[in-house]
PDB file of C-alpha atoms and ligand atoms in Angstrom:
ATOM      1  CA  MET A   1      23.172  21.393  38.120  1.00  0.00           C
ATOM      2  CA  SER A   2      20.331  21.711  40.425  1.00  0.00           C
ATOM      3  CA  ALA A   3      21.005  19.319  43.827  1.00  0.00           C
ATOM      4  CA  MET A   4      17.643  18.685  43.591  1.00  0.00           C
ATOM      5  CA  TYR A   5      14.943  17.529  41.238  1.00  0.00           C
ATOM      6  CA  LYS A   6      11.204  17.688  40.397  1.00  0.00           C
ATOM      7  CA  ALA A   7       9.763  14.108  40.481  1.00  0.00           C
ATOM      8  CA  ILE A   8       6.009  12.708  40.989  1.00  0.00           C
ATOM      9  CA  GLN A   9       4.690  10.633  43.747  1.00  0.00           C
ATOM     10  CA  VAL A  10       2.589   8.983  44.871  1.00  0.00           C
ATOM     11  CA  THR A  11       1.978  10.626  49.075  1.00  0.00           C
ATOM     12  CA  LYS A  12      -0.876   7.032  49.585  1.00  0.00           C
ATOM     13  CA  PRO A  13      -2.776   5.109  47.581  1.00  0.00           C
ATOM     14  CA  GLY A  14      -4.542   7.437  45.194  1.00  0.00           C
ATOM     15  CA  GLU A  15      -2.385  10.746  46.200  1.00  0.00           C
ATOM     16  CA  PHE A  16       0.198  12.333  44.162  1.00  0.00           C
ATOM     17  CA  ALA A  17       2.577  14.718  45.150  1.00  0.00           C
ATOM     18  CA  THR A  18       4.652  17.122  43.180  1.00  0.00           C
ATOM     19  CA  VAL A  19       8.010  17.270  45.208  1.00  0.00           C
ATOM     20  CA  MET A  20      11.431  18.337  44.876  1.00  0.00           C
ATOM     21  CA  LYS A  21      13.850  16.152  46.284  1.00  0.00           C
ATOM     22  CA  PRO A  22      17.346  15.670  46.151  1.00  0.00           C
ATOM     23  CA  LEU A  23      19.800  14.252  43.766  1.00  0.00           C
ATOM     24  CA  VAL A  24      22.394  11.829  45.216  1.00  0.00           C
ATOM     25  CA  ASP A  25      25.162   9.993  43.910  1.00  0.00           C
ATOM     26  CA  PRO A  26      24.414   6.057  41.990  1.00  0.00           C
ATOM     27  CA  GLY A  27      24.909   3.297  44.063  1.00  0.00           C
ATOM     28  CA  PRO A  28      27.315   0.781  43.037  1.00  0.00           C
ATOM     29  CA  GLY A  29      26.135  -0.949  39.541  1.00  0.00           C
ATOM     30  CA  GLN A  30      23.896   2.058  39.221  1.00  0.00           C
ATOM     31  CA  VAL A  31      23.853   3.998  36.731  1.00  0.00           C
ATOM     32  CA  ARG A  32      21.686   7.881  37.263  1.00  0.00           C
ATOM     33  CA  ILE A  33      19.617   9.246  34.425  1.00  0.00           C
ATOM     34  CA  ARG A  34      17.972  12.444  33.414  1.00  0.00           C
ATOM     35  CA  VAL A  35      14.907  11.404  32.258  1.00  0.00           C
ATOM     36  CA  GLU A  36      14.166  12.629  28.562  1.00  0.00           C
ATOM     37  CA  ALA A  37      10.661  10.461  28.326  1.00  0.00           C
ATOM     38  CA  SER A  38       8.467   8.722  30.372  1.00  0.00           C
ATOM     39  CA  GLY A  39       5.534   6.558  29.156  1.00  0.00           C
ATOM     40  CA  VAL A  40       1.840   5.556  31.428  1.00  0.00           C
ATOM     41  CA  CYS A  41       1.308   2.176  31.837  1.00  0.00           C
ATOM     42  CA  HIS A  42      -1.771   1.048  33.219  1.00  0.00           C
ATOM     43  CA  SER A  43       0.480  -0.986  35.487  1.00  0.00           C
ATOM     44  CA  ASP A  44       1.621   2.195  36.915  1.00  0.00           C
ATOM     45  CA  ALA A  45      -2.277   2.055  38.630  1.00  0.00           C
ATOM     46  CA  GLY A  46      -1.220  -0.645  40.355  1.00  0.00           C
ATOM     47  CA  THR A  47       1.522   2.196  42.015  1.00  0.00           C
ATOM     48  CA  VAL A  48      -0.761   4.997  42.660  1.00  0.00           C
ATOM     49  CA  GLU A  49      -3.597   2.004  44.473  1.00  0.00           C
ATOM     50  CA  GLY A  50      -1.545   1.020  46.636  1.00  0.00           C
ATOM     51  CA  SER A  51      -2.267  -2.982  44.845  1.00  0.00           C
ATOM     52  CA  PHE A  52       1.202  -4.078  44.693  1.00  0.00           C
ATOM     53  CA  PRO A  53       3.666  -3.553  48.388  1.00  0.00           C
ATOM     54  CA  ILE A  54       4.493  -0.239  47.744  1.00  0.00           C
ATOM     55  CA  SER A  55       7.100   1.401  50.875  1.00  0.00           C
ATOM     56  CA  TRP A  56       5.450   4.944  50.549  1.00  0.00           C
ATOM     57  CA  PRO A  57       6.162   7.721  48.454  1.00  0.00           C
ATOM     58  CA  ARG A  58       6.681   6.447  45.743  1.00  0.00           C
ATOM     59  CA  VAL A  59       7.681   7.639  41.877  1.00  0.00           C
ATOM     60  CA  PRO A  60       5.782   5.908  39.274  1.00  0.00           C
ATOM     61  CA  GLY A  61       7.105   4.969  36.024  1.00  0.00           C
ATOM     62  CA  HIS A  62       8.363   1.856  34.206  1.00  0.00           C
ATOM     63  CA  GLU A  63       8.511   2.802  30.568  1.00  0.00           C
ATOM     64  CA  VAL A  64      11.563   5.173  30.654  1.00  0.00           C
ATOM     65  CA  VAL A  65      14.026   6.639  28.254  1.00  0.00           C
ATOM     66  CA  GLY A  66      16.601   9.157  29.555  1.00  0.00           C
ATOM     67  CA  ARG A  67      20.521   9.702  29.138  1.00  0.00           C
ATOM     68  CA  ILE A  68      22.852   8.142  31.916  1.00  0.00           C
ATOM     69  CA  ASP A  69      24.957  11.507  33.638  1.00  0.00           C
ATOM     70  CA  ALA A  70      26.926   9.478  36.138  1.00  0.00           C
ATOM     71  CA  LEU A  71      27.885   6.243  36.687  1.00  0.00           C
ATOM     72  CA  GLY A  72      27.531   4.332  40.530  1.00  0.00           C
ATOM     73  CA  SER A  73      30.495   1.915  41.413  1.00  0.00           C
ATOM     74  CA  GLY A  74      32.088  -1.259  39.383  1.00  0.00           C
ATOM     75  CA  VAL A  75      29.552  -0.322  36.611  1.00  0.00           C
ATOM     76  CA  GLN A  76      30.963  -1.739  33.075  1.00  0.00           C
ATOM     77  CA  GLY A  77      30.101  -0.780  29.100  1.00  0.00           C
ATOM     78  CA  TRP A  78      27.583   1.845  30.057  1.00  0.00           C
ATOM     79  CA  ALA A  79      29.103   5.738  29.569  1.00  0.00           C
ATOM     80  CA  VAL A  80      27.431   9.194  30.460  1.00  0.00           C
ATOM     81  CA  GLY A  81      25.925  11.204  27.788  1.00  0.00           C
ATOM     82  CA  GLN A  82      24.104   6.986  27.010  1.00  0.00           C
ATOM     83  CA  ARG A  83      20.566   7.594  26.093  1.00  0.00           C
ATOM     84  CA  VAL A  84      19.458   4.148  27.738  1.00  0.00           C
ATOM     85  CA  GLY A  85      15.603   2.645  28.584  1.00  0.00           C
ATOM     86  CA  VAL A  86      14.442   1.477  31.438  1.00  0.00           C
ATOM     87  CA  GLY A  87      11.480  -1.096  31.988  1.00  0.00           C
ATOM     88  CA  PHE A  88       9.015  -2.705  34.540  1.00  0.00           C
ATOM     89  CA  LEU A  89      12.271  -5.293  35.487  1.00  0.00           C
ATOM     90  CA  GLY A  90      14.958  -2.897  37.340  1.00  0.00           C
ATOM     91  CA  GLY A  91      18.051  -5.315  36.177  1.00  0.00           C
ATOM     92  CA  SER A  92      18.790  -9.135  37.257  1.00  0.00           C
ATOM     93  CA  CYS A  93      20.712 -10.606  39.817  1.00  0.00           C
ATOM     94  CA  GLY A  94      23.450 -12.148  37.623  1.00  0.00           C
ATOM     95  CA  TYR A  95      24.604 -15.133  40.814  1.00  0.00           C
ATOM     96  CA  CYS A  96      21.149 -16.424  41.323  1.00  0.00           C
ATOM     97  CA  GLU A  97      20.112 -20.074  39.224  1.00  0.00           C
ATOM     98  CA  PHE A  98      17.675 -18.300  36.830  1.00  0.00           C
ATOM     99  CA  CYS A  99      20.484 -15.979  35.762  1.00  0.00           C
ATOM    100  CA  ARG A 100      22.865 -18.589  35.832  1.00  0.00           C
ATOM    101  CA  ASN A 101      20.811 -20.814  33.156  1.00  0.00           C
ATOM    102  CA  GLY A 102      20.439 -17.516  31.260  1.00  0.00           C
ATOM    103  CA  ASP A 103      16.592 -16.758  32.326  1.00  0.00           C
ATOM    104  CA  LEU A 104      17.438 -13.166  33.523  1.00  0.00           C
ATOM    105  CA  VAL A 105      14.069 -12.642  33.713  1.00  0.00           C
ATOM    106  CA  ASN A 106      13.058 -14.882  36.100  1.00  0.00           C
ATOM    107  CA  CYS A 107      15.399 -13.164  38.495  1.00  0.00           C
ATOM    108  CA  LEU A 108      14.451 -14.029  41.498  1.00  0.00           C
ATOM    109  CA  ASN A 109      16.617 -10.996  42.962  1.00  0.00           C
ATOM    110  CA  GLN A 110      14.791  -8.361  40.663  1.00  0.00           C
ATOM    111  CA  GLU A 111      13.493  -5.624  41.390  1.00  0.00           C
ATOM    112  CA  PHE A 112      10.261  -4.024  39.712  1.00  0.00           C
ATOM    113  CA  THR A 113      10.640  -0.137  38.188  1.00  0.00           C
ATOM    114  CA  GLY A 114       7.598   2.328  39.924  1.00  0.00           C
ATOM    115  CA  ILE A 115       7.393  -0.580  43.208  1.00  0.00           C
ATOM    116  CA  HIS A 116      10.921  -1.662  44.950  1.00  0.00           C
ATOM    117  CA  SER A 117      12.057   1.192  43.758  1.00  0.00           C
ATOM    118  CA  ASP A 118      11.372   4.619  41.788  1.00  0.00           C
ATOM    119  CA  GLY A 119      10.694   4.819  38.415  1.00  0.00           C
ATOM    120  CA  GLY A 120      10.570   7.548  35.376  1.00  0.00           C
ATOM    121  CA  TYR A 121       7.814   9.871  36.266  1.00  0.00           C
ATOM    122  CA  ALA A 122      10.917  12.262  37.300  1.00  0.00           C
ATOM    123  CA  GLU A 123      13.855  14.548  36.340  1.00  0.00           C
ATOM    124  CA  VAL A 124      15.881  12.046  37.244  1.00  0.00           C
ATOM    125  CA  MET A 125      16.111   8.426  38.096  1.00  0.00           C
ATOM    126  CA  ILE A 126      18.017   5.311  40.598  1.00  0.00           C
ATOM    127  CA  ALA A 127      18.824   2.500  37.848  1.00  0.00           C
ATOM    128  CA  LYS A 128      20.054  -0.621  38.606  1.00  0.00           C
ATOM    129  CA  ALA A 129      22.985  -0.602  35.528  1.00  0.00           C
ATOM    130  CA  THR A 130      21.710  -5.372  34.566  1.00  0.00           C
ATOM    131  CA  GLY A 131      18.151  -3.205  34.140  1.00  0.00           C
ATOM    132  CA  LEU A 132      19.311  -0.836  30.952  1.00  0.00           C
ATOM    133  CA  VAL A 133      18.895  -1.008  27.150  1.00  0.00           C
ATOM    134  CA  ARG A 134      20.533   1.393  24.405  1.00  0.00           C
ATOM    135  CA  ILE A 135      18.559   3.369  22.549  1.00  0.00           C
ATOM    136  CA  PRO A 136      19.063   3.459  19.221  1.00  0.00           C
ATOM    137  CA  ASP A 137      20.142   7.889  17.746  1.00  0.00           C
ATOM    138  CA  ASP A 138      16.389   7.605  14.910  1.00  0.00           C
ATOM    139  CA  LEU A 139      14.810   6.609  17.667  1.00  0.00           C
ATOM    140  CA  SER A 140      12.937   9.774  20.220  1.00  0.00           C
ATOM    141  CA  SER A 141      12.859   9.715  23.386  1.00  0.00           C
ATOM    142  CA  ALA A 142       8.963   9.633  23.521  1.00  0.00           C
ATOM    143  CA  ASP A 143       8.448   7.575  21.248  1.00  0.00           C
ATOM    144  CA  ALA A 144      10.738   4.965  22.519  1.00  0.00           C
ATOM    145  CA  ALA A 145       9.046   5.170  25.918  1.00  0.00           C
ATOM    146  CA  PRO A 146       6.395   3.534  25.558  1.00  0.00           C
ATOM    147  CA  LEU A 147       8.338   0.427  23.725  1.00  0.00           C
ATOM    148  CA  LEU A 148       9.899  -0.720  26.798  1.00  0.00           C
ATOM    149  CA  CYS A 149       6.199  -2.173  28.918  1.00  0.00           C
ATOM    150  CA  ALA A 150       3.646  -2.282  26.200  1.00  0.00           C
ATOM    151  CA  GLY A 151       6.024  -2.347  23.361  1.00  0.00           C
ATOM    152  CA  LEU A 152       7.999  -5.273  24.278  1.00  0.00           C
ATOM    153  CA  THR A 153       5.323  -7.364  26.201  1.00  0.00           C
ATOM    154  CA  THR A 154       3.585  -7.727  21.806  1.00  0.00           C
ATOM    155  CA  PHE A 155       6.392  -8.393  20.501  1.00  0.00           C
ATOM    156  CA  ASN A 156       7.945 -11.131  22.500  1.00  0.00           C
ATOM    157  CA  ALA A 157       4.632 -12.430  21.860  1.00  0.00           C
ATOM    158  CA  LEU A 158       4.634 -12.191  18.858  1.00  0.00           C
ATOM    159  CA  ARG A 159       8.380 -13.120  18.312  1.00  0.00           C
ATOM    160  CA  ASN A 160       7.664 -16.090  20.387  1.00  0.00           C
ATOM    161  CA  ALA A 161       4.845 -17.406  18.896  1.00  0.00           C
ATOM    162  CA  PRO A 162       4.735 -20.205  17.036  1.00  0.00           C
ATOM    163  CA  ALA A 163       2.845 -18.535  14.387  1.00  0.00           C
ATOM    164  CA  LYS A 164       4.562 -18.124  10.470  1.00  0.00           C
ATOM    165  CA  ALA A 165       4.539 -14.671   8.340  1.00  0.00           C
ATOM    166  CA  GLY A 166       1.549 -15.238   6.532  1.00  0.00           C
ATOM    167  CA  ASP A 167      -0.340 -16.585   9.513  1.00  0.00           C
ATOM    168  CA  LEU A 168      -3.678 -14.730  10.811  1.00  0.00           C
ATOM    169  CA  VAL A 169      -2.980 -13.018  14.042  1.00  0.00           C
ATOM    170  CA  ALA A 170      -5.707 -11.616  16.693  1.00  0.00           C
ATOM    171  CA  VAL A 171      -5.328  -8.708  18.032  1.00  0.00           C
ATOM    172  CA  LEU A 172      -7.390  -8.546  21.084  1.00  0.00           C
ATOM    173  CA  GLY A 173      -8.202  -4.982  22.135  1.00  0.00           C
ATOM    174  CA  ILE A 174      -6.631  -1.948  20.433  1.00  0.00           C
ATOM    175  CA  GLY A 175      -5.431   0.493  23.645  1.00  0.00           C
ATOM    176  CA  GLY A 176      -2.188   0.727  25.055  1.00  0.00           C
ATOM    177  CA  LEU A 177      -0.188  -3.133  23.824  1.00  0.00           C
ATOM    178  CA  GLY A 178      -2.876  -3.456  21.392  1.00  0.00           C
ATOM    179  CA  HIS A 179      -1.966   0.233  19.126  1.00  0.00           C
ATOM    180  CA  LEU A 180       1.720  -1.759  19.127  1.00  0.00           C
ATOM    181  CA  ALA A 181       1.143  -5.844  18.512  1.00  0.00           C
ATOM    182  CA  VAL A 182      -1.102  -4.873  15.631  1.00  0.00           C
ATOM    183  CA  GLN A 183       1.935  -2.711  13.539  1.00  0.00           C
ATOM    184  CA  TYR A 184       4.702  -5.228  14.455  1.00  0.00           C
ATOM    185  CA  ALA A 185       1.953  -7.811  13.650  1.00  0.00           C
ATOM    186  CA  ARG A 186       1.263  -6.443   9.774  1.00  0.00           C
ATOM    187  CA  HIS A 187       5.229  -5.164  10.385  1.00  0.00           C
ATOM    188  CA  MET A 188       6.199  -8.936  11.043  1.00  0.00           C
ATOM    189  CA  GLY A 189       4.491 -10.366   7.608  1.00  0.00           C
ATOM    190  CA  PHE A 190       1.109 -11.802   9.755  1.00  0.00           C
ATOM    191  CA  GLU A 191      -2.642 -10.793   8.130  1.00  0.00           C
ATOM    192  CA  VAL A 192      -4.294  -9.182  11.218  1.00  0.00           C
ATOM    193  CA  ALA A 193      -7.249  -8.970  12.781  1.00  0.00           C
ATOM    194  CA  ALA A 194      -7.691  -6.169  15.677  1.00  0.00           C
ATOM    195  CA  ILE A 195     -10.569  -6.627  17.328  1.00  0.00           C
ATOM    196  CA  ALA A 196     -12.645  -4.221  19.585  1.00  0.00           C
ATOM    197  CA  ARG A 197     -15.349  -2.799  21.192  1.00  0.00           C
ATOM    198  CA  GLY A 198     -17.731  -0.373  18.334  1.00  0.00           C
ATOM    199  CA  SER A 199     -17.467   0.614  15.219  1.00  0.00           C
ATOM    200  CA  ASN A 200     -14.976   3.622  15.894  1.00  0.00           C
ATOM    201  CA  THR A 201     -11.518   2.092  16.713  1.00  0.00           C
ATOM    202  CA  ALA A 202     -11.833   0.267  12.740  1.00  0.00           C
ATOM    203  CA  VAL A 203     -10.606   3.875  11.641  1.00  0.00           C
ATOM    204  CA  LEU A 204      -7.821   3.587  13.497  1.00  0.00           C
ATOM    205  CA  ALA A 205      -6.747   0.176  13.239  1.00  0.00           C
ATOM    206  CA  LYS A 206      -7.166  -0.088   9.149  1.00  0.00           C
ATOM    207  CA  LYS A 207      -4.963   3.047   9.712  1.00  0.00           C
ATOM    208  CA  LEU A 208      -2.020   0.833  12.537  1.00  0.00           C
ATOM    209  CA  GLY A 209      -2.311  -1.618   9.633  1.00  0.00           C
ATOM    210  CA  ALA A 210      -5.473  -4.502  10.604  1.00  0.00           C
ATOM    211  CA  HIS A 211      -6.152  -6.050   7.123  1.00  0.00           C
ATOM    212  CA  HIS A 212      -9.451  -6.609   8.934  1.00  0.00           C
ATOM    213  CA  TYR A 213     -11.721  -5.141  11.727  1.00  0.00           C
ATOM    214  CA  ILE A 214     -13.923  -7.428  14.228  1.00  0.00           C
ATOM    215  CA  ASP A 215     -16.715  -5.117  16.414  1.00  0.00           C
ATOM    216  CA  SER A 216     -16.683  -7.245  19.375  1.00  0.00           C
ATOM    217  CA  ALA A 217     -20.497  -5.281  20.565  1.00  0.00           C
ATOM    218  CA  ALA A 218     -22.348  -6.627  17.101  1.00  0.00           C
ATOM    219  CA  THR A 219     -19.854  -9.921  16.753  1.00  0.00           C
ATOM    220  CA  ASP A 220     -18.405 -12.643  17.668  1.00  0.00           C
ATOM    221  CA  PRO A 221     -15.412 -12.669  17.259  1.00  0.00           C
ATOM    222  CA  ALA A 222     -14.815 -16.441  17.201  1.00  0.00           C
ATOM    223  CA  ALA A 223     -16.996 -16.855  14.494  1.00  0.00           C
ATOM    224  CA  ALA A 224     -15.623 -13.846  12.717  1.00  0.00           C
ATOM    225  CA  LEU A 225     -11.907 -14.996  12.720  1.00  0.00           C
ATOM    226  CA  GLN A 226     -13.058 -18.703  11.396  1.00  0.00           C
ATOM    227  CA  ALA A 227     -15.510 -17.271   8.708  1.00  0.00           C
TER     228      ALA A 227
HETATM  229 ZN1  LIG B   1       3.917  -1.711  32.524  1.00  0.00          ZN
HETATM  230 ZN1  LIG B   2      19.362 -13.386  38.700  1.00  0.00          ZN
END
């Protein structure tokens, strides 16, 4: 196995560079991943443009799927060869007051992938084991990657909403998140209204499962939803 790997990193705001980096061993509590797919999220622009506090250079990418190829010391519950995903939240600490209350999302010591640590625009990345999720065998890496940020954002919004199957759900904007939200909402049994500017998106929205399409450039969406 090569001692170097290729990465696309941001060297300063707005400037990408393809570089070869030396392979490093994962530290305590970390795993090393051979990246198979990395989604591109709009928040990556915050890394590229430096609107997050970035220590340059930084490799963006927080929708990452790959296989574990090395375990750091103390890592339990994960094995070399397992296919895993890494999202924006880089892994909870396990000891802060939020973690102790089971509220891992609000961990006070959580790093953000691709902002505080290098992300998935690379052949290899290092990740905290507490931030990993398992990827089912029947889901391809390319299909799974966008679910690590855009997918879980929309899925959690829907499953934590008080709306029940049969209720009307409106998805505003059919982009990176919205095109997933429409599919989830349809499969969860909601009546789905997709809202976007212009008539061009109507075909896509219907194909994704929307029952209704509202062109917000031609119609007042609030009035259309109440009609
Ligand atoms: Zn994201
Ligand atoms: Zn914590």
